[in-house]
Amino acid sequence: MKSLDELAKIKESRRAALKIREGVPSATEKAHVMMCGGAGCISSKCLEVVDAMKEALSKNGIAEQVQIILTGCMGPCDMGPVAIVYPDATFYRRLKPKDAEAIVEEHIMKGNLVQRLLYRAPGAKEPTPKVTDIDLFAKQKKIVLRNNFYIDPTSIEDYIANDGYAALGKALTQMQPAEIIEEVKKSGLRGRGGAGFSTGMKWGFTAAASGSPKYVVCNGDEGDPGAFMDRSVLEGDPHSVIEGMAICGRAIGAEQGYVYVRAEYPLAIERLDYAIQKARENGLLGKDILGTGFNFDIEIRIGAGAFVCGEETALLTSIEGKRGEPRPRPPFPANAGVWGKPTVLNNVETWANIPEIILKGAAAYAAIGTEKSKGTKVFALAGRINNTGIIEVPMGTTLREIVFEIGGGIPRKKAFKAVQTGGPSGGCIPADYLDTPVDYDSLGALGAIMGSGGMIVLDEDSCMVDIAKFFLDFVVDESCGKCSPCRIGTKRMYEILDNISKGKGKEGDIELLVELATTIKATALCGLGQTAPNPVLSTIRYFRKEYEEHIRDKKCACNVCELEE
Amino acid sequence: MINLTIDNQKVAVEAGTTILEAARKVGVKIPTLCYLKDLNVIGACRICMVEVQGARTFIPSCVAPVAEGMVVRTNTPAVIAARKLVLELILSDHPMECLTCLRNQNCELQDLAKEFGITEVRFDGAKTEYPIDDSSPSIIRDPRKCVLCRRCMSVCTNVQTVQALCAENRGFDTLIAPAFNEKLANMECVNCGQCSLVCPTGAIVERDDTAKVWAALADPKKHVVVQTAPATRVQLGEAVGAEPGSIFTGQMVAGLRRLGFDKVFDTDFTADLTILEEGNELLQRVTTGGTLPMITSCSPGWIKFCEHFYPDLLAHLSTCKSPQQMFGALAKTYYAKKAGIDPADIYCVSIMPCTAKKYECRRPEMNSSGYQDVDVVLTSRELGRMFIQAGLDTTNLPEEEYDEPLGISTGAGEIFGASGGVMEAALRTVYEVVTGQTLENIDFEVCRGLTGVKEATVQVGDLSVKVAITNGLGNARKVLDKIRAGEADYHFIEVMCCPGGCIGGGGSPIPTNTEIRLKRIDATYTEDERMVLRKSHENPAVTALYEEFLEKPLGHKSHELLHTHYTPRGVNK
């Protein structure tokens, strides 16, 4: 396509075809079945359900009147495979191939909902059939995951139908580069990779930096244990990332982008690759985009699975084909990024926010969230919680709302003990702070971090020494080995913790851990090392008694640690 | 200029200066370990951390540039405690075999531990355990002693462009080693030993061959002769405590005699001989349309480099053996005959500023006397240790002269030790041989100094001789690539493997840095000026050698004893 008009035409025609997904019954189609095709549901065999459903449709001669669409991740992974049947937006869960016939013959053909497959809220007698009525979804606010219920991630037309590439069109035809940057600044968007730096300022620095060419890079090296927010975006809505990056290209004067994705995300890579190809075919990447003279293209770089490559300078070094290790900052990527050239590096989730900000304006975006943390945040809920999976909530939502309302609370009536945020760089927040609003600064003040959005819920059976040891073990394994505090210091911390957990701890160990932790934080080369001690420091801060019990009484109250003797 | 405050002192430095360099300017010494000026600036060890007002963490002063208005504190209790803990961590992964380490009392890690007053290491966890790699005839790697400063990697990659070492594995298991932890001997390693020169600890050291020499000296059947390379006399003093730049020729000769060597000869003698052979080879190539440019072949690290990376250019190498190997071949033929000693009983030792010479003497083609021509090579560092072990007060020994005839030399042989020296010596001779006229000014300043690639055109009779001189293999690459591209119209190129030439060789005393290299170069040219004879073709012992034994340059016997061939090796795939 060569113009905004063509884009508008595609949107119009496709939108009409998708009315059914907005609840408007269609004259020609009986239903659209949106089957969650995230990696989680694929693992729980949703593709077999799809096959069974196709068979049932054929058997009943209505294959032409029903579309089955494999979407991105819908979020409630523990209920998978899940599906939504439109136009009535019925949510079905834990589907098996044998359920396909009932859905087709009862629901689609006769309009009778299949009761046994409907969602029931914990403790509720009656099911909640409509997806928008379910607490888990109703309390969420979707910007980043705006398309995950709605579109086929492999259809660029579906993306366009839901305002896709309209923001790019606006940025190219109605906005000057400086205005784009200003808009992003005003939105208050902060980096979703974890550090929370102002995205607009980052773009501004890069635009002002001397040196050319400039580059736009997407960090898709999501590596925190239990985190899969970025994977969900790349699998479910790859065009939103492409569009965000292209808008940045226009803003800073870059013509080349790279998306760095870890090799462990094959489906994300496949869908992104396909999306890039489709965007090129449709003139939305490449030369003279939308006839405006703007050139921008994207290449995928596949990471080999080192956690440290999620650190920005290590990621850039890895893109250059070198061993993925961090380099000192300054110079910052804005001045010397890929191949020493000015580079904007943002995380997948950050990129997915951009089209919405440009299209609907900074003010609308900034109206969501708290004073210093704007917009929404995607979290991956895991651990001892009923609704594990992906959620998106406005900044400022309290931990209590997330854990008990959206997350459905703790299974088996166990007591909540803590929530671990920010993965190996983060910390554990105890029950006393459940009413803390989730934003960058509040979490930081508690010794945790927002991080990229992993949330692991711990109940009364979780041993905090064991938790700290788990994360430290991860960091010891993933340290690149370049700087001595991280390479040796985290190893020593692990050894001390390991001794404590085995009942071989001694007086002074806690103090030595704190001394090591404080020094590693102050001296390590990159973010990995500087935050690696956080899980230990925060558990000592809030659960020091548990450490002392292990050391003095040689006992683990939760019966998790295997104490010797 | 950028204005900042360091420990309450106002400092103004140029933009881009690091905090570390700015601090040094005002006399504030910040301790470092991985840092090596201009060579390794990576901020890895975290010893040089300082406090910068407003910064979230401590700042590595070696990599952090100064900023306007910056307020730096380098010695607060918090900073010192942090440095001390980082050092304690490094020591906790160190074998602590200081008393039995070759680098005992010449170790930067040991110095730091002393400076910081470390009396205890509180961590008794795992230590890095990798086997020692003693596959190389020149260099021994002990990864247990490695502090992962990566200086070796940096010098091998950036200066020598050999890339025999890299970082592998990760975290606590990180290892600096040849790719896939291959043995060094199976790599493109050219044995230059620059890694051993920059290693702050004993993780990379020269192979110590002193025991072999002690054994030979103790063997009454052996007639033990020694040759000393040109560069040794201007660096050996440092190995026994003298100041850099000390000229140590006479003391070294005296010391060697006191160790019990039967004859103390000089590689300078065969350096002069090299000029006659190589000079004539050049003239022959020029007049008969041979392969040009011709490149020098004295430096065994360079030879192996060429065999690996530029095997297509081997025809450009002079076929002359290095002065060390010419000496070995003559010691067991010419000298043996003259002295009436069975060459089987001659044990030929070399003192070299070089680790690659240890490899060179073992090359299979270096047996033209019928025996291994040079039996063992000691670096300057090893000889320094022998002097100390023998209890010699080397610095105060009365100066003595080399033995005749293989100890007679000229200033031209002497300057082989500095980059450009071979070229200058060759020009002194070629000019006079070709023109038949006496050269008025024999100092070719254009050949001298540390510049990586030096070029000159010298008028010799009708011929404008175009020459190039490189030191450090990265610089050699630049010229070699020009030859490959057909863009080099030089006649003669001198290539020295090590930065600064042999005076900066991998077997030199530690430390060896730019400042010290310059002092050794100065000493070299001072020695040259002190010599009565300063042109190789005026060396009477060389003249006698031709008359009595070799007959003429490039003659039959020369070819047999003084010339060699090369092996295309290529690179590991």
PDB file of N, CA and C in Angstrom, chain B residues 490-529:
ATOM      1  N   TYR B 490      57.372  -1.540  -1.733  1.00  0.00           N
ATOM      2  CA  TYR B 490      58.609  -1.528  -0.954  1.00  0.00           C
ATOM      3  C   TYR B 490      59.590  -2.549  -1.529  1.00  0.00           C
ATOM      4  N   HIS B 491      60.876  -2.301  -1.231  1.00  0.00           N
ATOM      5  CA  HIS B 491      61.888  -3.312  -1.533  1.00  0.00           C
ATOM      6  C   HIS B 491      62.092  -4.227  -0.327  1.00  0.00           C
ATOM      7  N   PHE B 492      62.091  -3.606   0.852  1.00  0.00           N
ATOM      8  CA  PHE B 492      62.515  -4.339   2.037  1.00  0.00           C
ATOM      9  C   PHE B 492      61.656  -3.908   3.223  1.00  0.00           C
ATOM     10  N   ILE B 493      61.207  -4.894   3.959  1.00  0.00           N
ATOM     11  CA  ILE B 493      60.362  -4.594   5.124  1.00  0.00           C
ATOM     12  C   ILE B 493      60.946  -5.295   6.348  1.00  0.00           C
ATOM     13  N   GLU B 494      61.071  -4.540   7.410  1.00  0.00           N
ATOM     14  CA  GLU B 494      61.448  -5.170   8.683  1.00  0.00           C
ATOM     15  C   GLU B 494      60.184  -5.386   9.501  1.00  0.00           C
ATOM     16  N   VAL B 495      59.962  -6.608   9.921  1.00  0.00           N
ATOM     17  CA  VAL B 495      58.831  -6.901  10.804  1.00  0.00           C
ATOM     18  C   VAL B 495      59.355  -7.450  12.116  1.00  0.00           C
ATOM     19  N   MET B 496      58.986  -6.814  13.213  1.00  0.00           N
ATOM     20  CA  MET B 496      59.285  -7.355  14.531  1.00  0.00           C
ATOM     21  C   MET B 496      57.964  -7.689  15.211  1.00  0.00           C
ATOM     22  N   CYS B 497      57.933  -8.851  15.774  1.00  0.00           N
ATOM     23  CA  CYS B 497      56.689  -9.351  16.352  1.00  0.00           C
ATOM     24  C   CYS B 497      56.202  -8.473  17.502  1.00  0.00           C
ATOM     25  N   CYS B 498      57.118  -8.058  18.352  1.00  0.00           N
ATOM     26  CA  CYS B 498      56.688  -7.418  19.589  1.00  0.00           C
ATOM     27  C   CYS B 498      56.744  -5.895  19.512  1.00  0.00           C
ATOM     28  N   PRO B 499      55.846  -5.220  20.199  1.00  0.00           N
ATOM     29  CA  PRO B 499      55.844  -3.763  20.204  1.00  0.00           C
ATOM     30  C   PRO B 499      57.195  -3.212  20.666  1.00  0.00           C
ATOM     31  N   GLY B 500      57.789  -2.356  19.850  1.00  0.00           N
ATOM     32  CA  GLY B 500      59.083  -1.767  20.178  1.00  0.00           C
ATOM     33  C   GLY B 500      60.247  -2.605  19.712  1.00  0.00           C
ATOM     34  N   GLY B 501      59.946  -3.812  19.202  1.00  0.00           N
ATOM     35  CA  GLY B 501      61.022  -4.723  18.818  1.00  0.00           C
ATOM     36  C   GLY B 501      61.402  -5.598  19.996  1.00  0.00           C
ATOM     37  N   CYS B 502      62.593  -6.246  19.894  1.00  0.00           N
ATOM     38  CA  CYS B 502      62.974  -7.260  20.890  1.00  0.00           C
ATOM     39  C   CYS B 502      63.134  -6.694  22.300  1.00  0.00           C
ATOM     40  N   ILE B 503      63.455  -5.408  22.405  1.00  0.00           N
ATOM     41  CA  ILE B 503      63.586  -4.825  23.746  1.00  0.00           C
ATOM     42  C   ILE B 503      62.264  -4.895  24.511  1.00  0.00           C
ATOM     43  N   GLY B 504      61.169  -5.089  23.753  1.00  0.00           N
ATOM     44  CA  GLY B 504      59.853  -5.250  24.384  1.00  0.00           C
ATOM     45  C   GLY B 504      59.354  -6.673  24.229  1.00  0.00           C
ATOM     46  N   GLY B 505      60.248  -7.602  24.013  1.00  0.00           N
ATOM     47  CA  GLY B 505      59.874  -8.999  23.763  1.00  0.00           C
ATOM     48  C   GLY B 505      59.180  -9.646  24.944  1.00  0.00           C
ATOM     49  N   GLY B 506      58.513 -10.749  24.655  1.00  0.00           N
ATOM     50  CA  GLY B 506      57.711 -11.432  25.670  1.00  0.00           C
ATOM     51  C   GLY B 506      58.525 -12.078  26.775  1.00  0.00           C
ATOM     52  N   GLY B 507      59.859 -12.115  26.611  1.00  0.00           N
ATOM     53  CA  GLY B 507      60.704 -12.672  27.670  1.00  0.00           C
ATOM     54  C   GLY B 507      61.389 -11.598  28.484  1.00  0.00           C
ATOM     55  N   SER B 508      60.964 -10.341  28.279  1.00  0.00           N
ATOM     56  CA  SER B 508      61.607  -9.217  28.963  1.00  0.00           C
ATOM     57  C   SER B 508      61.223  -9.181  30.440  1.00  0.00           C
ATOM     58  N   PRO B 509      62.014  -8.452  31.232  1.00  0.00           N
ATOM     59  CA  PRO B 509      61.637  -8.275  32.638  1.00  0.00           C
ATOM     60  C   PRO B 509      60.268  -7.614  32.756  1.00  0.00           C
ATOM     61  N   ILE B 510      59.579  -7.910  33.824  1.00  0.00           N
ATOM     62  CA  ILE B 510      58.251  -7.363  34.099  1.00  0.00           C
ATOM     63  C   ILE B 510      58.398  -6.335  35.215  1.00  0.00           C
ATOM     64  N   PRO B 511      57.866  -5.130  35.078  1.00  0.00           N
ATOM     65  CA  PRO B 511      56.997  -4.679  33.990  1.00  0.00           C
ATOM     66  C   PRO B 511      57.764  -4.253  32.746  1.00  0.00           C
ATOM     67  N   THR B 512      57.074  -4.368  31.616  1.00  0.00           N
ATOM     68  CA  THR B 512      57.532  -3.785  30.364  1.00  0.00           C
ATOM     69  C   THR B 512      56.375  -2.946  29.851  1.00  0.00           C
ATOM     70  N   ASN B 513      56.578  -1.640  29.779  1.00  0.00           N
ATOM     71  CA  ASN B 513      55.519  -0.775  29.249  1.00  0.00           C
ATOM     72  C   ASN B 513      56.162   0.240  28.315  1.00  0.00           C
ATOM     73  N   THR B 514      55.366   1.123  27.798  1.00  0.00           N
ATOM     74  CA  THR B 514      55.864   2.070  26.793  1.00  0.00           C
ATOM     75  C   THR B 514      57.042   2.882  27.326  1.00  0.00           C
ATOM     76  N   GLU B 515      56.886   3.365  28.520  1.00  0.00           N
ATOM     77  CA  GLU B 515      57.931   4.193  29.126  1.00  0.00           C
ATOM     78  C   GLU B 515      59.244   3.393  29.238  1.00  0.00           C
ATOM     79  N   ILE B 516      59.130   2.165  29.696  1.00  0.00           N
ATOM     80  CA  ILE B 516      60.324   1.336  29.878  1.00  0.00           C
ATOM     81  C   ILE B 516      60.906   0.923  28.528  1.00  0.00           C
ATOM     82  N   ARG B 517      60.036   0.652  27.563  1.00  0.00           N
ATOM     83  CA  ARG B 517      60.523   0.327  26.213  1.00  0.00           C
ATOM     84  C   ARG B 517      61.386   1.474  25.670  1.00  0.00           C
ATOM     85  N   LEU B 518      60.897   2.700  25.873  1.00  0.00           N
ATOM     86  CA  LEU B 518      61.647   3.858  25.363  1.00  0.00           C
ATOM     87  C   LEU B 518      63.012   3.960  26.028  1.00  0.00           C
ATOM     88  N   LYS B 519      63.071   3.655  27.311  1.00  0.00           N
ATOM     89  CA  LYS B 519      64.364   3.721  28.008  1.00  0.00           C
ATOM     90  C   LYS B 519      65.321   2.665  27.469  1.00  0.00           C
ATOM     91  N   ARG B 520      64.811   1.480  27.192  1.00  0.00           N
ATOM     92  CA  ARG B 520      65.673   0.428  26.647  1.00  0.00           C
ATOM     93  C   ARG B 520      66.150   0.782  25.241  1.00  0.00           C
ATOM     94  N   ILE B 521      65.270   1.453  24.484  1.00  0.00           N
ATOM     95  CA  ILE B 521      65.670   1.866  23.136  1.00  0.00           C
ATOM     96  C   ILE B 521      66.798   2.897  23.221  1.00  0.00           C
ATOM     97  N   ASP B 522      66.621   3.852  24.120  1.00  0.00           N
ATOM     98  CA  ASP B 522      67.678   4.857  24.316  1.00  0.00           C
ATOM     99  C   ASP B 522      68.999   4.173  24.646  1.00  0.00           C
ATOM    100  N   ALA B 523      68.949   3.211  25.551  1.00  0.00           N
ATOM    101  CA  ALA B 523      70.161   2.500  25.965  1.00  0.00           C
ATOM    102  C   ALA B 523      70.784   1.773  24.774  1.00  0.00           C
ATOM    103  N   THR B 524      69.930   1.230  23.902  1.00  0.00           N
ATOM    104  CA  THR B 524      70.417   0.508  22.728  1.00  0.00           C
ATOM    105  C   THR B 524      71.256   1.412  21.831  1.00  0.00           C
ATOM    106  N   TYR B 525      70.719   2.605  21.550  1.00  0.00           N
ATOM    107  CA  TYR B 525      71.460   3.492  20.650  1.00  0.00           C
ATOM    108  C   TYR B 525      72.688   4.089  21.344  1.00  0.00           C
ATOM    109  N   THR B 526      72.625   4.218  22.656  1.00  0.00           N
ATOM    110  CA  THR B 526      73.821   4.658  23.400  1.00  0.00           C
ATOM    111  C   THR B 526      74.922   3.601  23.237  1.00  0.00           C
ATOM    112  N   GLU B 527      74.540   2.331  23.389  1.00  0.00           N
ATOM    113  CA  GLU B 527      75.494   1.231  23.206  1.00  0.00           C
ATOM    114  C   GLU B 527      76.109   1.287  21.813  1.00  0.00           C
ATOM    115  N   ASP B 528      75.243   1.479  20.805  1.00  0.00           N
ATOM    116  CA  ASP B 528      75.690   1.545  19.414  1.00  0.00           C
ATOM    117  C   ASP B 528      76.768   2.620  19.249  1.00  0.00           C
ATOM    118  N   GLU B 529      76.487   3.791  19.828  1.00  0.00           N
ATOM    119  CA  GLU B 529      77.435   4.904  19.679  1.00  0.00           C
ATOM    120  C   GLU B 529      78.756   4.626  20.366  1.00  0.00           C
TER     121      GLU B 529
END
